Coordinates of C-alpha atoms and ligand atoms in Angstrom, one line a residue:
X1045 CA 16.3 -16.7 19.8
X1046 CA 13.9 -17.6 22.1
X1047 CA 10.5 -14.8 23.0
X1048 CA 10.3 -14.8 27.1
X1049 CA 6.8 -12.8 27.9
X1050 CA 7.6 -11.8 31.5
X1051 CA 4.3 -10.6 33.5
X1052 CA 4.9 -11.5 36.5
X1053 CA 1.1 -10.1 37.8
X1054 CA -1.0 -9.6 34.4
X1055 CA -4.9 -8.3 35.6
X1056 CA -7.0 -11.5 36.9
X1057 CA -9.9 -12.6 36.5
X1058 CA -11.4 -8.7 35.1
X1059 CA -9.8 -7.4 38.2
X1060 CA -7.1 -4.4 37.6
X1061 CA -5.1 -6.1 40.7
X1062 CA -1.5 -6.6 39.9
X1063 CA 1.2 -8.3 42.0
X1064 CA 4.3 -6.0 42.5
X1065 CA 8.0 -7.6 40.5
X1066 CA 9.9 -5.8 43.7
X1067 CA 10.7 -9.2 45.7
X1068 CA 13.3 -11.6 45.2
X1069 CA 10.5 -13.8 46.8
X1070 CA 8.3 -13.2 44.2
X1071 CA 10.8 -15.5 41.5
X1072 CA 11.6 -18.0 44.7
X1073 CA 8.7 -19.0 45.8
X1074 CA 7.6 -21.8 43.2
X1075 CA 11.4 -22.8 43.7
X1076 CA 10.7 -23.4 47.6
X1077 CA 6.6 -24.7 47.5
X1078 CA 6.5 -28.2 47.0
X1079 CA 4.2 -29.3 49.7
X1080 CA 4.3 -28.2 53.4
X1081 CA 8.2 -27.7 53.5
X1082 CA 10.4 -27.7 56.5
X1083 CA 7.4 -29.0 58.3
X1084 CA 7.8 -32.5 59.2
X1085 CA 12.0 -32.1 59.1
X1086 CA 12.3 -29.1 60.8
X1087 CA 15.0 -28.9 63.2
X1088 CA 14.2 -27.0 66.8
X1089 CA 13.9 -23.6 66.6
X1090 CA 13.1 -23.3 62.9
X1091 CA 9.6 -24.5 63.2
X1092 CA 6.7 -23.2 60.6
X1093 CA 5.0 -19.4 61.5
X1094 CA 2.0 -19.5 63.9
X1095 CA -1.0 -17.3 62.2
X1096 CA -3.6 -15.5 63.8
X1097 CA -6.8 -14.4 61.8
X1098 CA -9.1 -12.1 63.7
X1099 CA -12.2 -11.4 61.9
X1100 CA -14.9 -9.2 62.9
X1101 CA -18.6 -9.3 61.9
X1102 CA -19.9 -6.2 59.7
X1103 CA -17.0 -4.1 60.4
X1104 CA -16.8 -1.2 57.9
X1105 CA -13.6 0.3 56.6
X1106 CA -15.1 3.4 54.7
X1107 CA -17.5 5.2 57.6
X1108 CA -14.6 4.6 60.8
X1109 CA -15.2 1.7 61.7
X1110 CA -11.1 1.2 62.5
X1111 CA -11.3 4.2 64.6
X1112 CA -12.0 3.0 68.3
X1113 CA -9.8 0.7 67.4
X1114 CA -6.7 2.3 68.5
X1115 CA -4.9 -0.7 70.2
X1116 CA -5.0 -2.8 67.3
X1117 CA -4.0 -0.2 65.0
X1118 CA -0.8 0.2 67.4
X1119 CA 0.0 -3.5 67.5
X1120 CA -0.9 -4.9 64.1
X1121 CA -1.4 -2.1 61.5
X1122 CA 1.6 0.2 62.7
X1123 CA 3.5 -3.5 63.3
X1124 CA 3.1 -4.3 59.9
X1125 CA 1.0 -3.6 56.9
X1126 CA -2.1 -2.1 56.4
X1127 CA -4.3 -2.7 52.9
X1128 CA -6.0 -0.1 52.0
X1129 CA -7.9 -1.7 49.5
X1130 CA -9.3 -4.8 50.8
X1131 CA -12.3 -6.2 49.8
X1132 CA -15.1 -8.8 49.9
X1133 CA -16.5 -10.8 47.1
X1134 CA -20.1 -11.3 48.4
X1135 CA -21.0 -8.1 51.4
X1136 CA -23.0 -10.8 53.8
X1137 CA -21.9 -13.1 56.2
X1138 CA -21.8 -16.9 55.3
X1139 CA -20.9 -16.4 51.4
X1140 CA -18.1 -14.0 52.6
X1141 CA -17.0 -16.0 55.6
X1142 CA -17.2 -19.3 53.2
X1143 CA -14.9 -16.8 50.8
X1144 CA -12.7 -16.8 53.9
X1145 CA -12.1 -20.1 54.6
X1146 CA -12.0 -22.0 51.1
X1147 CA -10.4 -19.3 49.2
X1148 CA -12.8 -19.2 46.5
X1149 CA -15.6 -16.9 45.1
X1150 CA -18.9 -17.4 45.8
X1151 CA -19.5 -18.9 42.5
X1152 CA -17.5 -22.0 43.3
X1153 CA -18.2 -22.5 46.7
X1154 CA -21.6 -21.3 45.9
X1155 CA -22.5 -20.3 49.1
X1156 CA -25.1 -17.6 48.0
X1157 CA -26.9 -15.8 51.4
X1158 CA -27.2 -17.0 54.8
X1159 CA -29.6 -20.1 54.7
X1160 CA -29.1 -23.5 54.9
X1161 CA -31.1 -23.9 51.1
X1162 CA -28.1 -21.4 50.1
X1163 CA -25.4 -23.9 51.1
X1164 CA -24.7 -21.9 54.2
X1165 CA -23.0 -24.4 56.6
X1166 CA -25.3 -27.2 54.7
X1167 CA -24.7 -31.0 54.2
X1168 CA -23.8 -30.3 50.8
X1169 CA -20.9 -27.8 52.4
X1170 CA -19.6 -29.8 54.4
X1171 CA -18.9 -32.5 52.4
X1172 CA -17.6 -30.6 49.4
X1173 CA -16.1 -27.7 50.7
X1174 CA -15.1 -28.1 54.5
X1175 CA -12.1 -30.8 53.6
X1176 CA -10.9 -28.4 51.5
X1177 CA -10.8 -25.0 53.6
X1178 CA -7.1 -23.7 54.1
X1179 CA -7.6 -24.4 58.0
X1180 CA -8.1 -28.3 56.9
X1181 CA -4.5 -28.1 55.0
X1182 CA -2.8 -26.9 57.2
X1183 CA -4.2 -29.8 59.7
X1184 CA -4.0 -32.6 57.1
X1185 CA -0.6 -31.4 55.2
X1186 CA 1.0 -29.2 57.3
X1187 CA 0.9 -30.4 61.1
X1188 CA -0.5 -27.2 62.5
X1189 CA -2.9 -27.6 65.5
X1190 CA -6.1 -25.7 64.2
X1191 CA -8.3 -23.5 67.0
X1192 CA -11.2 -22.0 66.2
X1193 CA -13.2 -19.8 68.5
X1194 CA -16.4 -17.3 67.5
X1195 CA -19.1 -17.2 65.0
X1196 CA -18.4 -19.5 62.2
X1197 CA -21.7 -19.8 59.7
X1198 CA -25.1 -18.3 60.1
X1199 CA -26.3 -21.9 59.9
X1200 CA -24.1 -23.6 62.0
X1201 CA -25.8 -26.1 64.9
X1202 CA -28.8 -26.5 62.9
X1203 CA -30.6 -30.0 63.4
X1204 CA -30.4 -30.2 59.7
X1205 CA -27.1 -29.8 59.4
X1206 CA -25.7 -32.0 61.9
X1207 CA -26.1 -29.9 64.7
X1208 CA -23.4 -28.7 67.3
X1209 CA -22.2 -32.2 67.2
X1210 CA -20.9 -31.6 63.5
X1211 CA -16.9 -30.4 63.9
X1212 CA -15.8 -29.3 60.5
X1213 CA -12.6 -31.5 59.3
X1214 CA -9.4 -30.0 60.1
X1215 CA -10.0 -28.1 63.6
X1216 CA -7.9 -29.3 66.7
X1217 CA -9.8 -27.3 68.9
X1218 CA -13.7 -26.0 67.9
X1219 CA -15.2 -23.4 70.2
X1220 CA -17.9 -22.2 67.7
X1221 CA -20.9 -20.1 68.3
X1222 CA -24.6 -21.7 67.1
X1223 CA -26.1 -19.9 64.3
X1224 CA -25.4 -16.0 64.5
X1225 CA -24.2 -13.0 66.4
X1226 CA -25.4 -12.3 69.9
X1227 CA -23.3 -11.1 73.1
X1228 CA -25.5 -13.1 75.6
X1229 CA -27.5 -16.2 76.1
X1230 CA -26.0 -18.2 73.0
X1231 CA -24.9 -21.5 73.1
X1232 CA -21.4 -22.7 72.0
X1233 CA -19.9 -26.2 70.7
X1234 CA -17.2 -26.9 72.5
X1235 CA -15.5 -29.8 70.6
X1236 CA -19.1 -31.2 69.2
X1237 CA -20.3 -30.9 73.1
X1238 CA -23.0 -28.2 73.7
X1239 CA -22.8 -25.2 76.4
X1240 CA -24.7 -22.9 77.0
X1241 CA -23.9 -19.2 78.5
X1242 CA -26.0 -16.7 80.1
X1243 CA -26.0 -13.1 80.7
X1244 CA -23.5 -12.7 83.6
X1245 CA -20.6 -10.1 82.3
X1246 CA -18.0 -11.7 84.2
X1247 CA -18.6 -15.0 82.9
X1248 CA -20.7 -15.1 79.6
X1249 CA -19.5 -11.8 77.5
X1250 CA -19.2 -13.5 74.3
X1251 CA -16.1 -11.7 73.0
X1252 CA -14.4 -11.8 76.5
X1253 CA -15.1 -15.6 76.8
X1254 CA -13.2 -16.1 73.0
X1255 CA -10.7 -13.7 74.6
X1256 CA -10.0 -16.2 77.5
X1257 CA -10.3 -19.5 75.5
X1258 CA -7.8 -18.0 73.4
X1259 CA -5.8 -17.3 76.4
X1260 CA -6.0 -20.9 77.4
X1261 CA -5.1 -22.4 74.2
X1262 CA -2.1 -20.6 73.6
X1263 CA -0.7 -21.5 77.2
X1264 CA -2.2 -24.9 77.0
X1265 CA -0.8 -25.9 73.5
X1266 CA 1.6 -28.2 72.2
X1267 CA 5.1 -26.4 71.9
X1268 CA 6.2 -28.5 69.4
X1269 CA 4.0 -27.9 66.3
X1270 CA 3.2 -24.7 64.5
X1271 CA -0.6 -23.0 65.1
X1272 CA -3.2 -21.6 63.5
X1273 CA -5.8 -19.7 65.6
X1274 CA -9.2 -18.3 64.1
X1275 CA -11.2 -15.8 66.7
X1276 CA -14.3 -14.6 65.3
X1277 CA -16.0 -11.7 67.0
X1278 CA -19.6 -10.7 67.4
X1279 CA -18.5 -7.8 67.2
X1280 CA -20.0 -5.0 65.5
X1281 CA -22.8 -7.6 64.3
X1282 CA -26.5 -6.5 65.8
X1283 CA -27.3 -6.4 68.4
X1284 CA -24.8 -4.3 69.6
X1285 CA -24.6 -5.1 73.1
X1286 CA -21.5 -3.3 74.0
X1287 CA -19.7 -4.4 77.5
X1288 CA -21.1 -2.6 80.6
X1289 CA -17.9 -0.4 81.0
X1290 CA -18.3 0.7 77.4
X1291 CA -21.8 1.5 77.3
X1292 CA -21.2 5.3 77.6
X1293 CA -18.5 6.3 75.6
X1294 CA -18.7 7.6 71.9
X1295 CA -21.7 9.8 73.9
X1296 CA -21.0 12.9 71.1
X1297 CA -20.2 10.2 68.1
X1298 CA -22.8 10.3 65.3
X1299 CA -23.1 8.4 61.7
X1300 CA -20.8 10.2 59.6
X1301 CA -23.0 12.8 57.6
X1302 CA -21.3 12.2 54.3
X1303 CA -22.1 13.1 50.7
X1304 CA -24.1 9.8 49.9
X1305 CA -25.8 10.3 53.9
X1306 CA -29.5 10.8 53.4
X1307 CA -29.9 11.5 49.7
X1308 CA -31.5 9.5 47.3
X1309 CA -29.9 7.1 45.3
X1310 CA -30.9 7.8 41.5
X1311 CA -30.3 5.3 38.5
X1312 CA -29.7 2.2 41.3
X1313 CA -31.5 -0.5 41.6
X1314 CA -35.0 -0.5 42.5
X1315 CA -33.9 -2.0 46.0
X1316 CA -32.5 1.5 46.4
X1317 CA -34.4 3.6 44.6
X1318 CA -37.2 2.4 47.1
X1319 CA -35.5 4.0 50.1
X1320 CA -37.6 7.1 51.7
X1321 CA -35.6 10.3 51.3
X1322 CA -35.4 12.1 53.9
X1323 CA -35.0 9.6 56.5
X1324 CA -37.5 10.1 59.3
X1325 CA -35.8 11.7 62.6
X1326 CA -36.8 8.7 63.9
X1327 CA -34.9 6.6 61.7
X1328 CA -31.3 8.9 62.1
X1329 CA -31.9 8.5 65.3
X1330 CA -31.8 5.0 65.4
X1331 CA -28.8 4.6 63.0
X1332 CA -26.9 7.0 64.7
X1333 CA -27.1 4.7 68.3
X1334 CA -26.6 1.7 65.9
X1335 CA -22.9 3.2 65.0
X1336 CA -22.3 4.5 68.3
X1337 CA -23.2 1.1 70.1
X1338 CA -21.1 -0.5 66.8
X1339 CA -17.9 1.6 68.4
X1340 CA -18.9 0.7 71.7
X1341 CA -18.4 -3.2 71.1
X1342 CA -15.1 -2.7 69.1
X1343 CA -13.7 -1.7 71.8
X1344 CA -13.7 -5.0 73.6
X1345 CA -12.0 -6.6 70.2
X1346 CA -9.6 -4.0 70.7
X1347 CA -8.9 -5.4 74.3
X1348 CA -9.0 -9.1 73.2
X1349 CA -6.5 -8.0 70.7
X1350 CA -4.1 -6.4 73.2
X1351 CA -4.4 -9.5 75.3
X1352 CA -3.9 -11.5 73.0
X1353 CA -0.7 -9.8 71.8
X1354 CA 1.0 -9.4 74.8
X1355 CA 0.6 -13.4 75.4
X1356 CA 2.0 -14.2 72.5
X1357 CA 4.6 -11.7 73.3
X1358 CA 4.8 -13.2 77.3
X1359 CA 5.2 -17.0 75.5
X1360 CA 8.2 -16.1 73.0
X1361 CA 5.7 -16.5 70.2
X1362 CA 5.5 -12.9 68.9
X1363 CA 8.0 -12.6 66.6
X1364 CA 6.9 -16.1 64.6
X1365 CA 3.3 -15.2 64.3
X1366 CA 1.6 -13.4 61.9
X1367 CA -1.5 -11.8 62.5
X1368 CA -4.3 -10.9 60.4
X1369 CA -7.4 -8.9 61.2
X1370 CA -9.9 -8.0 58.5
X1371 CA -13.8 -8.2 58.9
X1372 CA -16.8 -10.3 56.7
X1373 CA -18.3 -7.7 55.3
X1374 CA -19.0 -3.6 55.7
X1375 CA -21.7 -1.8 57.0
X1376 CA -23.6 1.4 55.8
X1377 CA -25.5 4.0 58.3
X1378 CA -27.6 6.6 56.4
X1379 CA -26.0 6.5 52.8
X1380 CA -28.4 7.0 49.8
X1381 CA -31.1 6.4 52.5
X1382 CA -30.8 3.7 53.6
X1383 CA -30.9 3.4 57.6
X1384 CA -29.2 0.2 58.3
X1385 CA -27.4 -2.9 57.0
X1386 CA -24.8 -4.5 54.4
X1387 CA -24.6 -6.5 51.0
X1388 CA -24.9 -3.6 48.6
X1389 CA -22.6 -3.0 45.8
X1390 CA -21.2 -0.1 47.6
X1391 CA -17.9 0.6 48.8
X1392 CA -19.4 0.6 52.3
X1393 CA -20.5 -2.5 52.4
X1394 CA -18.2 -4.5 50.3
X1395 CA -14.7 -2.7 51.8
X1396 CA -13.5 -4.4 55.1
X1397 CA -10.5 -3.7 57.0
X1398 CA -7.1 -5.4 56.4
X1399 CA -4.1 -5.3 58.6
X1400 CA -1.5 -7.9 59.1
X1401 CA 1.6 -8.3 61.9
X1402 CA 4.1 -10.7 61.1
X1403 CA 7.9 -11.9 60.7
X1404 CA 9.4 -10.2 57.3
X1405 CA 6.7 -7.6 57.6
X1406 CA 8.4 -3.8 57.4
X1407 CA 6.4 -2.1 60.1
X1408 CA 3.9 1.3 59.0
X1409 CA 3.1 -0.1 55.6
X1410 CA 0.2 1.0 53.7
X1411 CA -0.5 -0.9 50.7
X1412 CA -3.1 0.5 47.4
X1413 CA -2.8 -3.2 46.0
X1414 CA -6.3 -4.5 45.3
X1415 CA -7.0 -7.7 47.4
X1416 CA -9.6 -9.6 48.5
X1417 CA -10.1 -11.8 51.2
X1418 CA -9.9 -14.9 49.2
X1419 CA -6.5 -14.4 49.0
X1420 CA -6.1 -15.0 52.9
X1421 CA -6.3 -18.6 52.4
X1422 CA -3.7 -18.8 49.7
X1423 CA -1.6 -16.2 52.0
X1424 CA -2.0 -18.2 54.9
X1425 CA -0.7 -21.6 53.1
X1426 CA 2.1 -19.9 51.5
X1427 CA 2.8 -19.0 55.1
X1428 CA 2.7 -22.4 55.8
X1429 CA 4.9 -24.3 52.8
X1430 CA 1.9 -25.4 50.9
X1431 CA 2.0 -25.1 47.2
X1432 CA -1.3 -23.3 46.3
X1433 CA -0.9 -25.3 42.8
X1434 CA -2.3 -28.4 44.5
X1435 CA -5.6 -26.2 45.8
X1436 CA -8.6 -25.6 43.5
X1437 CA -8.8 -21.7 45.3
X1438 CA -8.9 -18.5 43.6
X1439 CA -7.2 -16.0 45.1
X1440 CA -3.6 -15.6 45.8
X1441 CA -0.9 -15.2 48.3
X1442 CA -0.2 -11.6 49.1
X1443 CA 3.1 -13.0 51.2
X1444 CA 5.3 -11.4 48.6
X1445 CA 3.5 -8.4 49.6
X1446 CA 4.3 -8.6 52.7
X1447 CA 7.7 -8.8 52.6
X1448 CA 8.9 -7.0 50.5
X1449 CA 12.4 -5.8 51.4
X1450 CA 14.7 -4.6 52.9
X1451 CA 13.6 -1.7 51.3
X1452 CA 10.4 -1.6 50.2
X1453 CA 9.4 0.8 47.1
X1454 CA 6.2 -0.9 45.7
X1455 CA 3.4 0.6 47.6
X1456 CA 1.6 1.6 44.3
X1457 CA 1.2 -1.9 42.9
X1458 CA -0.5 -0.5 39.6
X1459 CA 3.0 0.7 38.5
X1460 CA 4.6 -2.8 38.7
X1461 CA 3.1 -4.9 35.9
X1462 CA 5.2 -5.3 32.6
X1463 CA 5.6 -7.0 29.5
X1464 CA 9.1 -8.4 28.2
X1465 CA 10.5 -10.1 25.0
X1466 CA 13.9 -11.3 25.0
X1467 CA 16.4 -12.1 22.0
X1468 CA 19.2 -14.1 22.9
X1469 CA 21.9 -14.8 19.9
X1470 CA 25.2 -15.1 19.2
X1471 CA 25.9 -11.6 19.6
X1472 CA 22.8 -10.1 21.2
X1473 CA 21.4 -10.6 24.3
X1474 CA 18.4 -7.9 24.7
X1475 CA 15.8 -7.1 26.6
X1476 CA 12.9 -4.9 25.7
X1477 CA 10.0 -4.0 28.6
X1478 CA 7.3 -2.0 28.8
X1479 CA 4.9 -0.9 31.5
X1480 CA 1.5 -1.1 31.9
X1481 CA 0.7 2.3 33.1
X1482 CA 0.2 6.0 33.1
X1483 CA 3.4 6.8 32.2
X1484 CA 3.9 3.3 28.9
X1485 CA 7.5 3.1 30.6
X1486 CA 9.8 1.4 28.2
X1487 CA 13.1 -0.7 29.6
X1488 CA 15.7 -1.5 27.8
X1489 CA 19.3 -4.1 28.4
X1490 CA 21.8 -5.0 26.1
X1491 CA 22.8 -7.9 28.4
X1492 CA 25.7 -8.6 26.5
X1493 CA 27.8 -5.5 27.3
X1494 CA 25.8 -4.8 30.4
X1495 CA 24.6 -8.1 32.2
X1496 CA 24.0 -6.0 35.6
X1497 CA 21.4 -4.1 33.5
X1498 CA 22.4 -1.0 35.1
X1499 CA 21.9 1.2 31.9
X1500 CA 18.6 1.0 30.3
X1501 CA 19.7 1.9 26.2
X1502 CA 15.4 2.4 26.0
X1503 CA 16.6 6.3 24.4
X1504 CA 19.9 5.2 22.8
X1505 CA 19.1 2.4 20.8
X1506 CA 18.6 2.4 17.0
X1507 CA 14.2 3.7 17.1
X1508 CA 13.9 1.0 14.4
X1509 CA 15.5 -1.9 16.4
X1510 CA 12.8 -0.3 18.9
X1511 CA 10.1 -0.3 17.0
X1512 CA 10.7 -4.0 16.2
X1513 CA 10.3 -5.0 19.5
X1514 CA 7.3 -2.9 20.6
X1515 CA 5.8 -4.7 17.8
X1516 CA 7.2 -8.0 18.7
X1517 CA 5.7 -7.8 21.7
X1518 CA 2.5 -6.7 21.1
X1519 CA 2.2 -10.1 19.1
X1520 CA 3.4 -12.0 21.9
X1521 CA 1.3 -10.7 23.8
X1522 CA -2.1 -11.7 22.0
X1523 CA -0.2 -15.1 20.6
X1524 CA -1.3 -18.6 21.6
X1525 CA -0.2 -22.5 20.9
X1526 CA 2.1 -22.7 17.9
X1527 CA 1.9 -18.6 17.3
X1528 CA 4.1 -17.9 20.6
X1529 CA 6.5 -20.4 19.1
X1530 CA 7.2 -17.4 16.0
X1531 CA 10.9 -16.8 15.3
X1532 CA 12.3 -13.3 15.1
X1533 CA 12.5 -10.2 17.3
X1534 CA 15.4 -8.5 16.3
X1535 CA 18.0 -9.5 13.3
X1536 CA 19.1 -7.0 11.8
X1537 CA 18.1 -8.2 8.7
X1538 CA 13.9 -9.4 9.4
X1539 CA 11.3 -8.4 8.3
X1540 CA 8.6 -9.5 9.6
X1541 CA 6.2 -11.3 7.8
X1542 CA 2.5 -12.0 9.0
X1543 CA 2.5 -15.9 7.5
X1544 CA 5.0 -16.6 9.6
X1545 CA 2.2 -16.4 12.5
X1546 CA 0.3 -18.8 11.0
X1547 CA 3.4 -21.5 9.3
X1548 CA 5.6 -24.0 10.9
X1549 CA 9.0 -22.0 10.6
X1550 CA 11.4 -24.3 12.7
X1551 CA 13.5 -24.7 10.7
X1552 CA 14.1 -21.1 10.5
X1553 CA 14.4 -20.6 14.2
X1554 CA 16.9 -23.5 14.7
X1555 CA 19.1 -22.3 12.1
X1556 CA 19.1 -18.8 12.7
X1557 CA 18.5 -18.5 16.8
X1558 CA 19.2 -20.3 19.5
X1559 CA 16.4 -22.6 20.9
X1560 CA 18.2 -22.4 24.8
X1561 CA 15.1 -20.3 26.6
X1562 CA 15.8 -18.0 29.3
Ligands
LIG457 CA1 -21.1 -10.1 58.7

């Protein structure tokens, strides 16, 4: 006899997220990671998936900020999957971006607000953290060339830090804005090389110029080894400074008056209790042109997506990249009074967008499942053949997510978390589930007579062999060391006995079970 717990996504880390049992990829996967596989060996034709991550700067998921979005939405959401519950660990730039890129929460990359004394882009940074981001993986282990275009950390280019000369480890190609956000009149390492732009449309409209290095790149590239592209928008960040052919739409668009829009926030922190209710007219007026100008720059992300699309699509790339567009943080307009900003604790600001294009990938999925976008990293190096058991990162790979199918019938990943024991003897071979949810769904097999499991015997089987195995189970489930190593869920003839939890009963076991685990 041999006791199997099976929980194939258990709750992490205090976190009710749960991975769904639907895919065959789900069992496979440790089978097929072993480093970057297929890479280096890969015949012609079968090379690694390109990726694409798009990420925006204070985009919001819960007050619209998807809606002038409507390209995008065509070509990756309605392409592929859409999360509907994606969010950020930290709500502010650099702790979220670092998030991003090593895969970890804040308090192990301990990147803590947007300063270079709060490890944002600092020494200490990049010489802990930076050789260890996903992009430097897939580099170092993985042969991917490795472009990067757009805001990276607040504190990036400071003469502190190394300045623009400083290339993190593991980028092929670093087009990298200096410190923060603007649309005009920034300067840009190219490669460790300075440049500076100006405040000509044509030529210096930040998110158009990462539109056209992008371009470049992805017609200038190396054919024979897979890529990873990063583009990092200024977009919606402050100041808002939406391209001239934009600057007068969303003329009748206002901040979204909704319940928690200009009330005070009672029992919150004193941060928020300090917020004047009402607002000034003064003040909605300003917060209501800060979301309309916010709209006004998506709209040139939503071009530079299109472009960007149909490129890949032009190349023959398409159907081997994936593409991922999420956003740093969210971004609150009015709510419980307060006019402007991010890195509350509210679903506003902590919620980002989360929609990803890519081969396997059913197209108009929503998925409930919670995630976060540490586990981008982990996605993106499952993507790429690299066993996340050699990384140090927190999250996880959502790629069994992704594709599940053919037919995919997991959308609410809550209902997919269960807990098995499993008696194997001479004449028994059973199988006893139960699920952790709503409805305490109990699953059955007697693989003996039915190995296909197609008939779950949960309301036909003797209630006392039943009860023997609910209870069997709940001690596996709380067990540990040399208590998971108990004999006994079902003989006919046990009883079970609480010493044998604490008492070496081998003997017992090899005598009476089978040792051969499952
Ligand atoms: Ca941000």
């Amino acid at each position: 006899m041999r006791l199997l717990p099976l929980a194939p996504g258990g709750p992490r880390r205090g976190s009710p997220r749960h991975l769904p049992s639907c895919s065959p990829l789900l069992l496979l996967l440790p089978l097929l990671l072993g480093g970057c596989l297929g890479v280096s060996g890969a015949a012609a034709g079968s090379r690694r998936p390109n990726v694409v991550l798009l990420l925006t700067d204070d985009q919001d998921e819960v007050l619209g900020g998807m809606t002038p979005l409507k390209k995008t939405k065509a070509l990756i959401g309605e392409m592929g999957m859409t999360f509907s519950s994606a969010y950020v660990p930290s709500a502010l730039c650099c702790p979220s971006r670092a998030s991003i890129l090593t895969g970890k929460y804040p308090h192990n990359h301990h990147v803590v607000n947007n300063t270079l004394e709060g490890n944002c882009s600092s020494k200490s940074w990049q010489k802990i953290q930076e050789p260890n981001t996903f992009p430097a993986i897939l580099r170092s282990m993985c042969g991917y060339q490795t472009f990067f275009a757009g805001k990276y950390l607040n504190e990036y280019g400071a003469p502190d830090a190394g300045g623009l000369e400083h290339v993190p480890l593991g980028w092929s190609y670093w087009y990298a804005l200096e410190k923060n956000s603007k649309y005009y009149n920034y300067t840009l390492s190219i490669n460790g090389k300075a440049r500076k732009h100006g405040e000509n449309y044509s030529v210096d409209y930040l998110t158009d110029v990462l539109a056209n290095v992008s371009l470049d790149f992805l017609d200038y590239k190396s054919n024979s080894e897979p890529f990873f592209m990063m583009i990092s928008t200024p977009a919606p960040h402050s100041p808002w400074t939406a391209a001239p052919q934009y600057q007068k739409t969303f003329q009748n668009v206002f901040a979204p008056r909704n319940k928690n829009f200009n009330i005070h926030g009672t029992n919150k922190h004193w941060l928020i209790r300090q917020a004047k209710t009402p607002m000034t007219n003064s003040s909605i007026q300003f917060l209501d042109n800060a979301f309309r100008k916010r709209w006004q720059t998506l709209l040139s992300v939503d071009d530079l997506v299109e472009k960007l699309v149909k490129r890949l699509e032009f190349n023959g790339e398409l159907n081997n990249t994936y593409i991922f567009y999420t956003s740093d943080n969210g971004y609150h307009t009015g709510q419980f009074s307060l006019p402007i900003d991010k890195r509350q604790l509210y679903e506003f600001d902590i919620k980002v967008p989360l929609l990803v294009r890519g081969p396997g990938i059913k197209p108009n999925q929503t998925s409930k499942m919670l995630v976060a976008n540490i586990d981008l990293g982990p996605t993106i190096l499952d993507i790429a053949g690299y066993s996340l058991n050699k990384t140090q990162m927190d999250g996880m790979s959502l790629l069994p997510i992704l594709q599940c199918f053919p037919d995919c019938v997991c959308e609410d990943a809550y209902n997919n978390t269960y807990a098995c024991v499993r008696t194997t003897t001479a004449l028994w071979n059973l199988q006893y589930c139960e699920f952790d949810d709503q409805e305490v769904f109990v699953e059955v097999y007697n693989l003996t007579a039915d190995p296909e499991q197609i008939t779950n015997i949960a309301k036909s089987i003797d209630p006392e062999i039943l009860g023997k195995m609910n209870y069997r189970l709940m001690m596996l489930q709380s067990c540990s060391g040399p208590t998971c190593r108990t004999p006994g869920v079902f003989d006919p003839g046990y009883r079970f006995d609480p010493r044998l939890m604490f008492n070496n009963h081998g003997s017992v076991r090899t005598r009476r079970f089978s040792k051969h685990p499952l």
